[in-house]
CSV table of C-alpha atoms in Angstrom, one decimal:
chain,number,residue,atom,x,y,z
A,1,MET,CA,-0.1,0.0,-0.1
A,2,ASN,CA,2.8,2.7,0.7
A,3,LYS,CA,4.2,2.1,-2.8
A,4,TYR,CA,0.9,2.8,-4.4
A,5,PHE,CA,1.0,6.0,-2.2
A,6,LEU,CA,4.4,7.0,-3.1
A,7,ILE,CA,3.8,6.3,-7.0
A,8,LEU,CA,0.4,9.1,-6.2
A,9,ILE,CA,2.5,11.4,-4.7
A,10,LEU,CA,5.7,11.5,-7.2
A,11,SER,CA,3.2,11.3,-10.1
A,12,SER,CA,1.0,14.5,-9.3
A,13,PHE,CA,4.5,15.9,-8.4
A,14,PHE,CA,5.9,15.3,-11.7
A,15,SER,CA,2.8,16.2,-13.8
A,16,GLY,CA,2.8,20.0,-12.3
A,17,CYS,CA,6.2,20.3,-13.0
A,18,PHE,CA,6.2,19.6,-16.3
A,19,SER,CA,2.6,21.5,-16.8
A,20,ASP,CA,2.0,22.8,-20.5
A,21,GLU,CA,1.0,26.3,-19.1
A,22,LYS,CA,3.4,29.3,-20.5
A,23,PRO,CA,5.5,31.2,-18.1
A,24,ASN,CA,3.8,34.5,-16.9
A,25,ILE,CA,4.6,37.6,-18.8
A,26,SER,CA,6.6,40.0,-16.5
A,27,ARG,CA,5.7,43.8,-16.3
A,28,ASP,CA,8.7,44.4,-18.2
A,29,GLU,CA,8.0,42.4,-21.1
A,30,LEU,CA,4.7,43.6,-21.5
A,31,LEU,CA,5.3,47.1,-21.3
A,32,LYS,CA,8.3,46.1,-23.9
A,33,ARG,CA,5.7,44.6,-26.1
A,34,GLY,CA,3.5,47.9,-25.8
A,35,ARG,CA,6.2,50.2,-26.7
A,36,ILE,CA,7.1,48.6,-30.0
A,37,GLY,CA,3.6,48.9,-30.9
A,38,ASP,CA,3.2,52.6,-29.4
A,39,PRO,CA,6.8,54.7,-28.5
A,40,GLU,CA,4.4,57.0,-26.6
A,41,LEU,CA,2.8,54.5,-24.7
A,42,LYS,CA,2.2,55.9,-20.7
A,43,VAL,CA,1.1,54.4,-17.5
A,44,LEU,CA,-0.7,56.5,-15.6
A,45,VAL,CA,0.5,57.5,-11.9
A,46,PRO,CA,-1.3,58.3,-8.8
A,47,LYS,CA,-0.4,62.2,-7.6
A,48,SER,CA,0.2,60.8,-4.5
A,49,ILE,CA,1.9,57.5,-3.0
A,50,SER,CA,-0.8,56.8,-0.8
A,51,ASP,CA,-3.4,56.6,-4.1
A,52,SER,CA,-4.0,54.0,-6.1
A,53,LEU,CA,-5.9,54.2,-9.9
A,54,ILE,CA,-6.9,50.7,-9.9
A,55,ASN,CA,-8.6,48.9,-7.0
A,56,CYS,CA,-7.8,45.2,-7.0
A,57,GLY,CA,-10.4,44.5,-4.3
A,58,ASP,CA,-13.2,45.9,-6.9
A,59,TYR,CA,-12.3,42.2,-9.2
A,60,THR,CA,-13.2,38.8,-8.6
A,61,PRO,CA,-10.7,37.8,-8.2
A,62,PRO,CA,-8.6,40.5,-6.8
A,63,CYS,CA,-5.8,41.5,-8.9
A,64,ARG,CA,-2.3,41.6,-7.7
A,65,PHE,CA,-1.5,45.2,-9.1
A,66,GLY,CA,-3.5,47.6,-11.8
A,67,TYR,CA,-2.3,50.0,-14.3
A,68,ILE,CA,-4.3,52.8,-16.6
A,69,VAL,CA,-2.3,52.7,-19.6
A,70,VAL,CA,-2.6,55.2,-22.5
A,71,ILE,CA,-2.1,53.4,-25.9
A,72,LYS,CA,-2.8,55.2,-29.0
A,73,LYS,CA,-4.1,58.0,-27.0
A,74,ILE,CA,-7.0,55.7,-25.5
A,75,LYS,CA,-7.2,54.3,-21.8
A,76,LEU,CA,-7.5,51.0,-20.9
A,77,LYS,CA,-7.0,49.2,-17.4
A,78,VAL,CA,-4.0,46.6,-17.3
A,79,LEU,CA,-4.6,43.9,-14.3
A,80,ALA,CA,-1.7,41.7,-13.3
A,81,TYR,CA,-2.3,38.4,-11.6
A,82,GLU,CA,-0.3,35.8,-10.2
A,83,LYS,CA,-2.0,32.4,-11.4
A,84,GLN,CA,-2.8,32.6,-15.1
A,85,SER,CA,-6.2,30.7,-13.9
A,86,ASP,CA,-7.1,33.7,-11.6
A,87,ALA,CA,-6.6,36.2,-14.9
A,88,LEU,CA,-8.6,33.9,-17.0
A,89,VAL,CA,-11.5,34.2,-14.5
A,90,ALA,CA,-11.2,38.2,-13.9
A,91,ALA,CA,-11.3,38.6,-17.9
A,92,LYS,CA,-14.4,36.5,-18.3
A,93,ARG,CA,-16.3,38.6,-15.1
A,94,VAL,CA,-15.3,41.6,-17.3
A,95,ARG,CA,-15.6,40.3,-20.4
A,96,GLY,CA,-12.0,41.4,-21.3
A,97,TYR,CA,-8.8,40.1,-22.6
A,98,VAL,CA,-6.4,37.9,-21.5
A,99,ALA,CA,-2.6,37.1,-21.8
A,100,ARG,CA,-1.5,34.5,-19.9
A,101,ASN,CA,-1.3,36.5,-16.5
A,102,TRP,CA,-2.5,40.0,-17.8
A,103,VAL,CA,-5.8,41.2,-17.8
A,104,PHE,CA,-7.2,43.7,-20.4
A,105,GLU,CA,-10.0,45.8,-19.2
A,106,ASP,CA,-12.2,48.4,-21.3
A,107,VAL,CA,-10.7,47.5,-24.7
A,108,THR,CA,-13.6,45.4,-26.1
A,109,GLY,CA,-15.6,47.6,-28.4
A,110,GLU,CA,-12.3,49.6,-29.3
A,111,PRO,CA,-11.2,48.1,-32.5
A,112,ILE,CA,-8.1,49.9,-32.4
A,113,LEU,CA,-7.2,48.5,-28.8
A,114,GLU,CA,-8.4,45.1,-29.8
A,115,ARG,CA,-5.9,44.9,-32.5
A,116,PHE,CA,-3.2,46.3,-30.7
A,117,VAL,CA,-3.8,44.1,-27.5
A,118,GLN,CA,-4.1,40.9,-29.6
A,119,LYS,CA,-0.8,41.9,-32.0
A,120,HIS,CA,1.6,43.0,-29.4
A,121,PHE,CA,0.6,41.5,-26.1
A,122,GLY,CA,-1.2,38.0,-27.5
A,123,ALA,CA,-4.1,38.7,-26.1
A,124,VAL,CA,-7.3,36.9,-27.0
A,125,LYS,CA,-11.1,37.8,-26.0
A,126,VAL,CA,-12.1,35.1,-23.5
A,127,GLU,CA,-15.6,35.0,-25.0
A,128,SER,CA,-13.9,33.5,-27.9
A,129,LEU,CA,-11.9,30.5,-25.8
A,130,ASN,CA,-13.1,27.6,-25.4
A,131,SER,CA,-10.9,26.1,-22.9
A,132,VAL,CA,-9.5,27.1,-19.3
A,133,LYS,CA,-5.9,26.9,-21.2
A,134,ASN,CA,-5.2,30.5,-22.7
A,135,LYS,CA,-2.3,32.2,-24.5
């Protein structure tokens, strides 16, 4: 019986280690990709260090941190998550776009932003996803 328990533990460990999930995108990498498409891309900052522009508690699941970004002179919210599965759930709730661990809100219905996040961030509209796996 101990043999079977050990095999079960090891198989669950190795299946987690060799997941086909792509690694998260770092904040710096995301900015780099965005600036390729729009060299004038701006990340807005609050007027005071004690203020925040995005309240992560307003989202389910809550984001780790969020930004307001100006791309092609249009504002959108960009939310970062630790887990890609959380980003997917959040993107479904806001009917936004998702790229691995990032959610893009206020993009739907703005053709310029839709094309931009798809091309430069590899984002997909959550409504077009058929499975839990995301890009």
